[in-house]
mmCIF file of C-alpha atoms and ligand atoms in Angstrom:
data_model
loop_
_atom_site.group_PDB
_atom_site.id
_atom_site.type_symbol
_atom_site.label_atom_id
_atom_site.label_comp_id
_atom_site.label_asym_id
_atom_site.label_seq_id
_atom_site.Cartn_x
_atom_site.Cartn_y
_atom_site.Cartn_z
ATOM 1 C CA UNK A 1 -11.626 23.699 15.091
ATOM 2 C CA UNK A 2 -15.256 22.405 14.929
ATOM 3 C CA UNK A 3 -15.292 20.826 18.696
ATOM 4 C CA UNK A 4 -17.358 17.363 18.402
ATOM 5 C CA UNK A 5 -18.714 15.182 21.228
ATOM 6 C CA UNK A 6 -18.166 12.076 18.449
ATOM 7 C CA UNK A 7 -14.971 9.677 18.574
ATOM 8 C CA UNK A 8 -11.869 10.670 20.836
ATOM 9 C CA UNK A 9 -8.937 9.398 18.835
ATOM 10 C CA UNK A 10 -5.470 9.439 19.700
ATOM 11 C CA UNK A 11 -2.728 9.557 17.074
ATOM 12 C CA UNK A 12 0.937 7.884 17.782
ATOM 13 C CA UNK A 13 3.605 9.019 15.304
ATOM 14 C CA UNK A 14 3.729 12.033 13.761
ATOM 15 C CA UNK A 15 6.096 11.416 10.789
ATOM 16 C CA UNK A 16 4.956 12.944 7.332
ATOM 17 C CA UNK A 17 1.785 10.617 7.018
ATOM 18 C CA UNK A 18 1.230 10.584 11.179
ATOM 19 C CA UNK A 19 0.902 14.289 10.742
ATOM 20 C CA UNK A 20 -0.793 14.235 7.892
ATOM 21 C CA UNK A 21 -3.396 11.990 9.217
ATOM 22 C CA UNK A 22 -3.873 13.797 12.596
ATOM 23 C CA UNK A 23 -4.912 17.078 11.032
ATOM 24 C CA UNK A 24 -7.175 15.676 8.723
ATOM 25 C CA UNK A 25 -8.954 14.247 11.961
ATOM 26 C CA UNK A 26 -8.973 17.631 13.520
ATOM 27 C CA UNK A 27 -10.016 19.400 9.974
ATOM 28 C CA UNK A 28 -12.514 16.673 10.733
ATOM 29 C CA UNK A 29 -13.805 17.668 14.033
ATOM 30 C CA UNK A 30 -12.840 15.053 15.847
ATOM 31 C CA UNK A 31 -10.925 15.311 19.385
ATOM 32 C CA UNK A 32 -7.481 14.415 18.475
ATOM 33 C CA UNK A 33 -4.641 13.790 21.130
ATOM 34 C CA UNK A 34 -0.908 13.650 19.311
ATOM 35 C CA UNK A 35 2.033 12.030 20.744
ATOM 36 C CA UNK A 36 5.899 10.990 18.691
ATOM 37 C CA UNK A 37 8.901 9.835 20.617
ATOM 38 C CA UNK A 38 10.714 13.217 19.947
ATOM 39 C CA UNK A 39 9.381 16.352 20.116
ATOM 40 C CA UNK A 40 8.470 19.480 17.970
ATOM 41 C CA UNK A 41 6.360 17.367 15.169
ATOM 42 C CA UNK A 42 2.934 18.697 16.838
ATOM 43 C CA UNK A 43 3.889 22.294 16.720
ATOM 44 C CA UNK A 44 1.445 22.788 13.670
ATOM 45 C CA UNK A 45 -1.013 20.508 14.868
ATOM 46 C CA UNK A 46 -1.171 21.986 18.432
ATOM 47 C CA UNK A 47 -2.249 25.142 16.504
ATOM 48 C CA UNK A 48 -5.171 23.690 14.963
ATOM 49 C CA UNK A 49 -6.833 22.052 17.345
ATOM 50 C CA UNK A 50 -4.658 18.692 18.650
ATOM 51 C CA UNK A 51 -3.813 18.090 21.982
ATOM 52 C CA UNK A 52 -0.408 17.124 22.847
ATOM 53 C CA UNK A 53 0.713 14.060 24.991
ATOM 54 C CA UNK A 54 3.823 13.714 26.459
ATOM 55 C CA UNK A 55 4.033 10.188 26.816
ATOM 56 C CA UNK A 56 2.279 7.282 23.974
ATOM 57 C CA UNK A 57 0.603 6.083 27.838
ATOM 58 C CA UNK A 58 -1.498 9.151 28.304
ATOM 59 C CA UNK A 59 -1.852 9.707 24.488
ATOM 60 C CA UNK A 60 -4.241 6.633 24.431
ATOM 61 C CA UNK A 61 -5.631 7.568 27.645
ATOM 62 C CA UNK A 62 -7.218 10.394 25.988
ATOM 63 C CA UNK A 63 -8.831 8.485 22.736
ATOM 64 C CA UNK A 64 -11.607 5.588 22.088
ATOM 65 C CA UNK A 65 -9.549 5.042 19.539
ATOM 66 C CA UNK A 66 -6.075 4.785 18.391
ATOM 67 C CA UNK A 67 -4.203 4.931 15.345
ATOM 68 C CA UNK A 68 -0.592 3.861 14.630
ATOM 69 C CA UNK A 69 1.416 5.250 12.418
ATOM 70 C CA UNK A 70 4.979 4.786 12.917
ATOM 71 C CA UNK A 71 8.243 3.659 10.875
ATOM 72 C CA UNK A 72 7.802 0.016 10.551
ATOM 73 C CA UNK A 73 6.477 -3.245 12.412
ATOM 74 C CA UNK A 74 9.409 -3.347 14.814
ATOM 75 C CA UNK A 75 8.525 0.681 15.929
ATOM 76 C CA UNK A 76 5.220 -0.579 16.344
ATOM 77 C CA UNK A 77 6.163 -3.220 19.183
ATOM 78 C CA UNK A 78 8.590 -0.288 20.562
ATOM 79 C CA UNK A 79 6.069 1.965 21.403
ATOM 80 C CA UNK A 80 2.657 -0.478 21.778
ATOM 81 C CA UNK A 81 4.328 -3.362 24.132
ATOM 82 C CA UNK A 82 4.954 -0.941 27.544
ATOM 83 C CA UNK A 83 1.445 0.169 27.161
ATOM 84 C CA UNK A 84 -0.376 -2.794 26.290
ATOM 85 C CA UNK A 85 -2.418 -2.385 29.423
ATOM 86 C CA UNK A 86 -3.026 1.095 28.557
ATOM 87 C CA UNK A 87 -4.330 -0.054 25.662
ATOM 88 C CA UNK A 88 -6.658 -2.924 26.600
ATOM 89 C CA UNK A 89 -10.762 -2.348 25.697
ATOM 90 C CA UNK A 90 -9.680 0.026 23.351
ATOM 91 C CA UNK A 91 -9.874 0.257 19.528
ATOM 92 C CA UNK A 92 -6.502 -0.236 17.706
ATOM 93 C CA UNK A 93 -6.070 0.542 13.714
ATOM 94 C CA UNK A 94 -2.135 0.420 12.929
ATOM 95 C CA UNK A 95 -1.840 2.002 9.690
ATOM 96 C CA UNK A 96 1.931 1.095 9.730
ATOM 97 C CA UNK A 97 3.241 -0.440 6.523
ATOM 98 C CA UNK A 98 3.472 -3.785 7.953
ATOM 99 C CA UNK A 99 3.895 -6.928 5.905
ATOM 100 C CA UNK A 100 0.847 -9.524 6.476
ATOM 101 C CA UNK A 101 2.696 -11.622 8.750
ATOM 102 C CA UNK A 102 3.221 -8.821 10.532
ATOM 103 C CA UNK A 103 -0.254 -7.918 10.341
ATOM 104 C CA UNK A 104 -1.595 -11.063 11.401
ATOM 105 C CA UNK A 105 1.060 -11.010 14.259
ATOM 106 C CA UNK A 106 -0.014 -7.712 15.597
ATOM 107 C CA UNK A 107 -3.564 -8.738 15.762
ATOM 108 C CA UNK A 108 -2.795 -12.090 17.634
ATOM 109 C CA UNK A 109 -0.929 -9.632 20.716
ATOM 110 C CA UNK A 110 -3.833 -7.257 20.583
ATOM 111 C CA UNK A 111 -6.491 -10.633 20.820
ATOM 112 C CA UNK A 112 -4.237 -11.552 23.854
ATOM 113 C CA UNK A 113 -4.125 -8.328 25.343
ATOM 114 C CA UNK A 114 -7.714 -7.694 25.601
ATOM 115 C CA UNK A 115 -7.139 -4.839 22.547
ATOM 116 C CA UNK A 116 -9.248 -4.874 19.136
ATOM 117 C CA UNK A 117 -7.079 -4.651 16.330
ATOM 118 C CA UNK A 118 -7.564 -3.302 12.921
ATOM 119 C CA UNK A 119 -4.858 -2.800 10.270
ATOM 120 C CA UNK A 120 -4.898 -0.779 7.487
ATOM 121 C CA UNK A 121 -2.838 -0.196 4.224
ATOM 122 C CA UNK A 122 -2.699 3.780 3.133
ATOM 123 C CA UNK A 123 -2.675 4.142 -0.354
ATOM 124 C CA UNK A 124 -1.965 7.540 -0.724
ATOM 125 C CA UNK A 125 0.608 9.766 -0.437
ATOM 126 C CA UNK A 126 0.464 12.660 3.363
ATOM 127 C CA UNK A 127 -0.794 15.421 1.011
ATOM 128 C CA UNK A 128 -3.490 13.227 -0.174
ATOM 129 C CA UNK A 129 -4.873 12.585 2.649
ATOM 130 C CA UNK A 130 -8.157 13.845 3.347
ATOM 131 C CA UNK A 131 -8.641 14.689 -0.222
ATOM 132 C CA UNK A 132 -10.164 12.778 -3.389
ATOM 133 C CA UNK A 133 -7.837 10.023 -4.667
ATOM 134 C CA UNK A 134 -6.772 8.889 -0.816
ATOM 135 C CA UNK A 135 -7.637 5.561 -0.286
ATOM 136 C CA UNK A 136 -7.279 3.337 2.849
ATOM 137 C CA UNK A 137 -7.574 -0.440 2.889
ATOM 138 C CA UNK A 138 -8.769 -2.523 5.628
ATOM 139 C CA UNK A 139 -9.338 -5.847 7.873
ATOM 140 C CA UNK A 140 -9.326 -6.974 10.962
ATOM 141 C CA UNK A 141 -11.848 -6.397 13.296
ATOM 142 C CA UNK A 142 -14.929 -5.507 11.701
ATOM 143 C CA UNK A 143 -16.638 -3.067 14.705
ATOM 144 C CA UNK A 144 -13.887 -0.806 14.997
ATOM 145 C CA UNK A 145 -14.259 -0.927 10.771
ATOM 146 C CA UNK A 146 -17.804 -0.150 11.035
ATOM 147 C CA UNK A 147 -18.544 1.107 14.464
ATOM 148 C CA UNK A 148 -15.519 3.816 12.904
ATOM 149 C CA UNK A 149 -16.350 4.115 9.364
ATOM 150 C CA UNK A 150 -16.780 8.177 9.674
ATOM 151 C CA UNK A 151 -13.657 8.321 10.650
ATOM 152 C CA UNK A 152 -11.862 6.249 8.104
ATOM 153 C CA UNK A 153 -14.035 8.333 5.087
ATOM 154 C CA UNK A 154 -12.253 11.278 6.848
ATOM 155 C CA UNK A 155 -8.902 10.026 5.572
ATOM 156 C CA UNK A 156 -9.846 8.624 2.190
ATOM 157 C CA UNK A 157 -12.274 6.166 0.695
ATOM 158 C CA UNK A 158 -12.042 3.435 2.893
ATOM 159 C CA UNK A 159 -12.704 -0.451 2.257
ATOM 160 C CA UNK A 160 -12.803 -3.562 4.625
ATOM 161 C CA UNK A 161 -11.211 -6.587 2.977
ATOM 162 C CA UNK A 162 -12.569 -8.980 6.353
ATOM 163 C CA UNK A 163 -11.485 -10.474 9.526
ATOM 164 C CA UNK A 164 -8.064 -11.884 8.157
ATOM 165 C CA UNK A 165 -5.622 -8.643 9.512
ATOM 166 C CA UNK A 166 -2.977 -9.920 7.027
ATOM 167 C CA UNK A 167 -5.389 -9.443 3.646
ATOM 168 C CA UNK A 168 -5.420 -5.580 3.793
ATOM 169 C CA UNK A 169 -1.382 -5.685 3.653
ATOM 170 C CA UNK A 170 -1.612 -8.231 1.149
ATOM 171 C CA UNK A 171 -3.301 -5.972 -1.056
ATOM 172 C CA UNK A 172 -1.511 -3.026 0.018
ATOM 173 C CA UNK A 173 1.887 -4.882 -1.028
ATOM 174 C CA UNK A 174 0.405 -6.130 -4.131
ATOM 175 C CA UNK A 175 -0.566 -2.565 -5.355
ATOM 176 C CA UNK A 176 2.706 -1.053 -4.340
ATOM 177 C CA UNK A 177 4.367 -4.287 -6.295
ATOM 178 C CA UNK A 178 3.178 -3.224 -9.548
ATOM 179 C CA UNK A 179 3.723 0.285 -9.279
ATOM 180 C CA UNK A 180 7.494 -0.056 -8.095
ATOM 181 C CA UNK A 181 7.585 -2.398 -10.829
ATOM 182 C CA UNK A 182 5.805 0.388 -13.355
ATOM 183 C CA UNK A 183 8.597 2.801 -11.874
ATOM 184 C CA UNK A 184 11.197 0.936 -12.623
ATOM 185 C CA UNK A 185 10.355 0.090 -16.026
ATOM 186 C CA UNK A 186 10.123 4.039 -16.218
ATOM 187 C CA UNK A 187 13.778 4.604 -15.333
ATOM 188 C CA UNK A 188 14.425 2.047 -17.771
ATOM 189 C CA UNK A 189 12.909 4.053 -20.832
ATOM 190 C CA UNK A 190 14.580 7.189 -19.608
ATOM 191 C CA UNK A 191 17.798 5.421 -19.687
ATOM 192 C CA UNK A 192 17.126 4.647 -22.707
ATOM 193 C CA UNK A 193 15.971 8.362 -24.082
ATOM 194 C CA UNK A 194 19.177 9.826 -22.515
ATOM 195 C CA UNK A 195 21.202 8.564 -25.417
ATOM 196 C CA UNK A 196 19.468 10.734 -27.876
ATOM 197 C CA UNK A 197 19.135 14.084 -25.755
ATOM 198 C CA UNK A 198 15.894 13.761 -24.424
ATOM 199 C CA UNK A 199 15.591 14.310 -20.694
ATOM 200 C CA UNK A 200 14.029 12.618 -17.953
ATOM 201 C CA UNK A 201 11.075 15.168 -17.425
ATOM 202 C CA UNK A 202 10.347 15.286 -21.370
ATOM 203 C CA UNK A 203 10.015 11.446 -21.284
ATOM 204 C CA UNK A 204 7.909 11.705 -17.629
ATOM 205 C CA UNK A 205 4.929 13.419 -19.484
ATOM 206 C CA UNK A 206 5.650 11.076 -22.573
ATOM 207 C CA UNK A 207 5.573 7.974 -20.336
ATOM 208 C CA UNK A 208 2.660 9.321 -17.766
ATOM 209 C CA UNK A 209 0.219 9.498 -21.029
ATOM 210 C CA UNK A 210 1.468 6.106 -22.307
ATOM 211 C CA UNK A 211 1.256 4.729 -19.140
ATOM 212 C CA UNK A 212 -2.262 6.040 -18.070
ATOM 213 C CA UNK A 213 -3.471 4.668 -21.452
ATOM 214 C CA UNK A 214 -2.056 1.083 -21.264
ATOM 215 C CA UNK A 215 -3.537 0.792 -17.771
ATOM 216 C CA UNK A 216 -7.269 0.602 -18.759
ATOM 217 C CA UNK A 217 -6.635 -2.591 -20.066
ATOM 218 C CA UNK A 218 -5.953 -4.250 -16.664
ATOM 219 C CA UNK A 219 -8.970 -5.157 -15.613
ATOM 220 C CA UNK A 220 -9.575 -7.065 -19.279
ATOM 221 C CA UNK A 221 -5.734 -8.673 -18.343
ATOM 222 C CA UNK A 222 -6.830 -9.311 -14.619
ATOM 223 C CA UNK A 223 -10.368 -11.383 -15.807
ATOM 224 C CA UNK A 224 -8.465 -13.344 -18.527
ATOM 225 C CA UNK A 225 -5.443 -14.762 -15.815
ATOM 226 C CA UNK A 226 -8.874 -15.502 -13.807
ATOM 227 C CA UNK A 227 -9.767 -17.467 -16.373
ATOM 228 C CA UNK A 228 -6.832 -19.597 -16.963
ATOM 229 C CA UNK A 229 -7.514 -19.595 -20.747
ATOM 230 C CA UNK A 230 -5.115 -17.627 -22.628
ATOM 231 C CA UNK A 231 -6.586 -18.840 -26.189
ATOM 232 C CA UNK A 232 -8.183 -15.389 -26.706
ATOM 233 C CA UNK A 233 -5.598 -13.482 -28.175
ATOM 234 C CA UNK A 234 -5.083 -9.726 -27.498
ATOM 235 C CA UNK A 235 -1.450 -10.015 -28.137
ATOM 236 C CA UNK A 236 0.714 -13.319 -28.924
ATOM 237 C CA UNK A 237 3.201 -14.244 -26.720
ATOM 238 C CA UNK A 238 5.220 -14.605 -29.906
ATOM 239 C CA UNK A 239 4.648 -11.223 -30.781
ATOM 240 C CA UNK A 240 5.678 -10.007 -27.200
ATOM 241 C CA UNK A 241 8.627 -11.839 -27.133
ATOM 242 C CA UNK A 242 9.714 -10.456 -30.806
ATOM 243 C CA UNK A 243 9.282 -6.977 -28.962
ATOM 244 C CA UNK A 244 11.441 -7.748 -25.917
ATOM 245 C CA UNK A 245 14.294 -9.229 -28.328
ATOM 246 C CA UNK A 246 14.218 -5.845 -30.151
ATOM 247 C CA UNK A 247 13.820 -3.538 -26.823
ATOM 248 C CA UNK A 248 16.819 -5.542 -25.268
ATOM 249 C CA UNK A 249 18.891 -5.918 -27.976
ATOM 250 C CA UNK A 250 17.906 -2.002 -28.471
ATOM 251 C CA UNK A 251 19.147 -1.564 -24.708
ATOM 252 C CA UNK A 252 22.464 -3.454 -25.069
ATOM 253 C CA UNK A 253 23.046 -1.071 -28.105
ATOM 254 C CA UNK A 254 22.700 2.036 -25.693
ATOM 255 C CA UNK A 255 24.556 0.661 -23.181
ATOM 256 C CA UNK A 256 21.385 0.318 -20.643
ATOM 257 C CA UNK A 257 21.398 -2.224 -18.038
ATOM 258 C CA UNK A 258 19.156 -5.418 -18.098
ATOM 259 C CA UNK A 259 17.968 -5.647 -14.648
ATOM 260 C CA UNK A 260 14.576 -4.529 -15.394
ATOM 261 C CA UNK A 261 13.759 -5.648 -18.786
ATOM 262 C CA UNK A 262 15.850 -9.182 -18.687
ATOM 263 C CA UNK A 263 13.621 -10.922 -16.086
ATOM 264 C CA UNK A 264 10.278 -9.405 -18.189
ATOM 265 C CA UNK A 265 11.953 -11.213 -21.275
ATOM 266 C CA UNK A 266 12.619 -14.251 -18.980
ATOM 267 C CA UNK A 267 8.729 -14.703 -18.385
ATOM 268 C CA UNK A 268 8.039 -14.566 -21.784
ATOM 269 C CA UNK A 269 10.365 -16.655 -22.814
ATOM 270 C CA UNK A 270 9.304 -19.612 -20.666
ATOM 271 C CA UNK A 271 5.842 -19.771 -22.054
ATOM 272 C CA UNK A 272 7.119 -19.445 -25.536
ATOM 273 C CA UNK A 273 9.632 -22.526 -24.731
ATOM 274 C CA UNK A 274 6.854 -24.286 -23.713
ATOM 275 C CA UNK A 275 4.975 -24.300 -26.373
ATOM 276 C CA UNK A 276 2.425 -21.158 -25.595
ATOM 277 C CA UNK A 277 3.796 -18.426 -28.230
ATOM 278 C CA UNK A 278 0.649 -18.344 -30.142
ATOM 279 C CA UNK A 279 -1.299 -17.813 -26.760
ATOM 280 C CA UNK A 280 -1.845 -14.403 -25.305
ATOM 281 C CA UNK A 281 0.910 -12.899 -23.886
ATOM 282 C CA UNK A 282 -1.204 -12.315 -20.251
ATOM 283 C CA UNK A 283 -0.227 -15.692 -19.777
ATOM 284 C CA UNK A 284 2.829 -14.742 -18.825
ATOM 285 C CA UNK A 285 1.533 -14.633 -15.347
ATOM 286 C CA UNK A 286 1.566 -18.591 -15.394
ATOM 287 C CA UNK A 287 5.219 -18.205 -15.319
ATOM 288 C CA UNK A 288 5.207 -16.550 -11.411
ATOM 289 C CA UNK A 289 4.257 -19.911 -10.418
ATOM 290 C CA UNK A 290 0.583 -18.213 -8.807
ATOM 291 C CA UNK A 291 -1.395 -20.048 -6.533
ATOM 292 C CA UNK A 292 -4.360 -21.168 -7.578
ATOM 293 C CA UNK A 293 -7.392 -18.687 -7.777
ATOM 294 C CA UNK A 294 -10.199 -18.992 -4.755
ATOM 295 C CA UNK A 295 -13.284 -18.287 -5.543
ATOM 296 C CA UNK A 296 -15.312 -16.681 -2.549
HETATM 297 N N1 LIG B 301 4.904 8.790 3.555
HETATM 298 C C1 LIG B 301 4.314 8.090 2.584
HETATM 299 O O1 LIG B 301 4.122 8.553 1.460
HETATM 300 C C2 LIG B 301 3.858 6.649 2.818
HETATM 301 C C3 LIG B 301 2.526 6.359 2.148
HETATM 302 C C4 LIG B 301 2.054 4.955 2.391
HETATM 303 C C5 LIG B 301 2.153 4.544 3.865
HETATM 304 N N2 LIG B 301 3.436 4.905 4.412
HETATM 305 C C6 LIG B 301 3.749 4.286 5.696
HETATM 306 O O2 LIG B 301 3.318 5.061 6.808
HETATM 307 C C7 LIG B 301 4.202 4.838 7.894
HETATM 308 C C8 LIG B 301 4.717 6.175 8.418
HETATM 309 O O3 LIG B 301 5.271 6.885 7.338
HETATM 310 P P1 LIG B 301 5.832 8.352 7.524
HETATM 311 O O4 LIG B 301 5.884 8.958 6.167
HETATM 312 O O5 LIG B 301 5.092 9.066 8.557
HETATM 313 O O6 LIG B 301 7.320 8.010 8.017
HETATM 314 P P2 LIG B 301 8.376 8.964 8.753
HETATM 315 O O7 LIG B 301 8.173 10.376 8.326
HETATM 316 O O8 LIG B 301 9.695 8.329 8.529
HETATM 317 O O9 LIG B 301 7.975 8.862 10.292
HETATM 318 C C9 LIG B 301 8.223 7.707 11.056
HETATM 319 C C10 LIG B 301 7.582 7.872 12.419
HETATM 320 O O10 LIG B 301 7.890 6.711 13.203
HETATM 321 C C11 LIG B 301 8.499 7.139 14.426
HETATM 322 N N3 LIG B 301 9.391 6.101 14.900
HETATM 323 C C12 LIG B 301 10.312 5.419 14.188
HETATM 324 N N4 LIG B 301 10.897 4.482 14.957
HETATM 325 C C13 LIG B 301 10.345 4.603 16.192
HETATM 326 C C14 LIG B 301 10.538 3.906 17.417
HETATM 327 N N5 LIG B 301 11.407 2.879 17.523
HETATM 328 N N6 LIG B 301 9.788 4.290 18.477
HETATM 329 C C15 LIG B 301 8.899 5.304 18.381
HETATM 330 N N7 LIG B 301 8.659 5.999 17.232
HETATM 331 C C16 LIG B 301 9.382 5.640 16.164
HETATM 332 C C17 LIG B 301 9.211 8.423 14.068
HETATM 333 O O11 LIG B 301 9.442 9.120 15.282
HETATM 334 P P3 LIG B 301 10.627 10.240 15.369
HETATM 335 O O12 LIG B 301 11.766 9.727 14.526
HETATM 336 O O13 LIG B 301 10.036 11.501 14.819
HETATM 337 O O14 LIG B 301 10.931 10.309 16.800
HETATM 338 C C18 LIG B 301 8.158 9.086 13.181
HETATM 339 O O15 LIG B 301 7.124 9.649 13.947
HETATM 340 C C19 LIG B 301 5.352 3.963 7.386
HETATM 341 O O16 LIG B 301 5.116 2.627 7.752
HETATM 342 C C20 LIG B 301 5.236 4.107 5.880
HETATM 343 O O17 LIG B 301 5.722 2.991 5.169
HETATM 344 C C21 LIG B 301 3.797 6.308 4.282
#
């Protein structure tokens, strides 16, 4: 390991992404301490370069800075409430999935416990990280964003959505909305396929070049709903909805369930019913009730 006199940072939770995030520090060169309630996830990382802590109290004794990353909000409080002392004057970026209640939660202990908090929203998968196509969101506190930015570029691109801890989550969970959403409508289709032989990883490469191609359009979709005017047509409304009347009568027919195309159909057909059919069909978003859009 390249030894370097820069950051100390201290990693707590060494699941798949903990690890994964540790040894990119130490591929890094920074000095990285490793704790995780049980033991035998740091074997690897003791070998390149980590140190190992036995306890999450002299873990963040040994780093400026400290990263998070454990199961969920409540394993957060688990292992961060008995060393909240510990932890005071120190730099804290939880890059625990946490919801942005959560989020904004997590910063309010860490303002009362003398601790500067940072959260962050991974979008990447463990063996991404470190590599091109990682990225990490972030907000909170802005010095440990900036005074720490080599860090985060370690781990992935990195960008700092402000002071509001919550935002980075919200964006986080907004991403990871649409692609569950994109999965699902995946299965869907392959439910579909099954009934005339063709199997789920013929239709994957089918669907991932459909699917990549469709995509560029979003930021065209995302600056019309901006707009609120949906009298530039790309695609009627009444044309969409002829489409999902076809694909779900065509999924009834093969026996698929409606669970993810019924509720698309049930957006559409709101507008249409109120008189929008010859709008474009990105108004469909109108029907999700969204608040409305602040400009900053
Ligand atoms: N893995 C992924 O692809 C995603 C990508 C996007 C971001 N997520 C989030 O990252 C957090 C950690 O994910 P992970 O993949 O490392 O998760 P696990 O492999 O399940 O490891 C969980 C670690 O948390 C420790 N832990 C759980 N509960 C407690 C507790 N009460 N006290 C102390 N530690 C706890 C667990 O320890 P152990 O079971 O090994 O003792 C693991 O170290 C997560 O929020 C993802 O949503 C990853």
């Amino acid at each position: 390991m390249a030894e370097s006199p820069r950051t100390t940072v201290t990693v707590l939770g060494l699941g798949a992404m903990g690890q994964a995030l540790a040894a990119a520090l130490v591929r890094g060169g920074y000095r990285t301490t490793v704790w995780n309630r049980s033991p035998g996830k740091d074997t690897e990382l003791v070998a390149a370069g980590a140190k190992s802590a036995a306890t999450a109290d002299e873990a963040v004794a040994a780093g400026d800075l400290v990263v998070a990353c454990l199961f969920d909000h409540q394993s957060v409080h688990d292992v961060l409430d008995p060393i909240a002392d510990q932890l005071a004057g120190r730099s804290l970026v939880n890059l625990t999935s946490t919801e942005p209640k959560g989020a904004r939660e997590l910063a309010e202990w860490a303002r009362q416990h003398g601790i500067d908090y940072l959260d962050g929203g991974i979008m990447a998968t463990p063996p991404m990280i470190g590599q091109p196509g990682s990225s990490i969101l972030y907000s909170g506190s802005q010095r440990v964003f900036d005074e720490h930015r080599e860090v985060w570029e370690s781990l992935g691109s990195a960008e700092y959505f402000g002071t509001d801890a919550g935002t980075a989550s919200v964006v986080d969970f907004a991403l990871l909305a649409g692609m569950y959403t994109m999965f699902a409508g995946f299965y869907h289709g392959a439910a579909m396929v099954r009934t005339v032989g063709i199997s789920g990883a013929d239709f994957g490469k089918r669907a991932a070049d459909w699917f990549s191609a469709m995509t560029a359009s979003l930021p065209v979709a995302g600056a019309q709903i901006d707009t609120g005017d949906y009298t530039t047509v790309f695609q009627s409304l009444d044309f969409t909805k002829a489409a999902l009347d076809a694909i779900v009568s065509a999924s009834r027919h093969a026996g698929v369930d409606l669970d993810i195309v019924g509720p698309l159909k049930n957006l559409v057909d709101r507008q249409v019913a109120d008189g929008y059919g010859t709008e474009s069909t990105e108004r469909m978003f109108e029907s999700l009730n969204p608040p409305p859009l602040q400009r900053t």
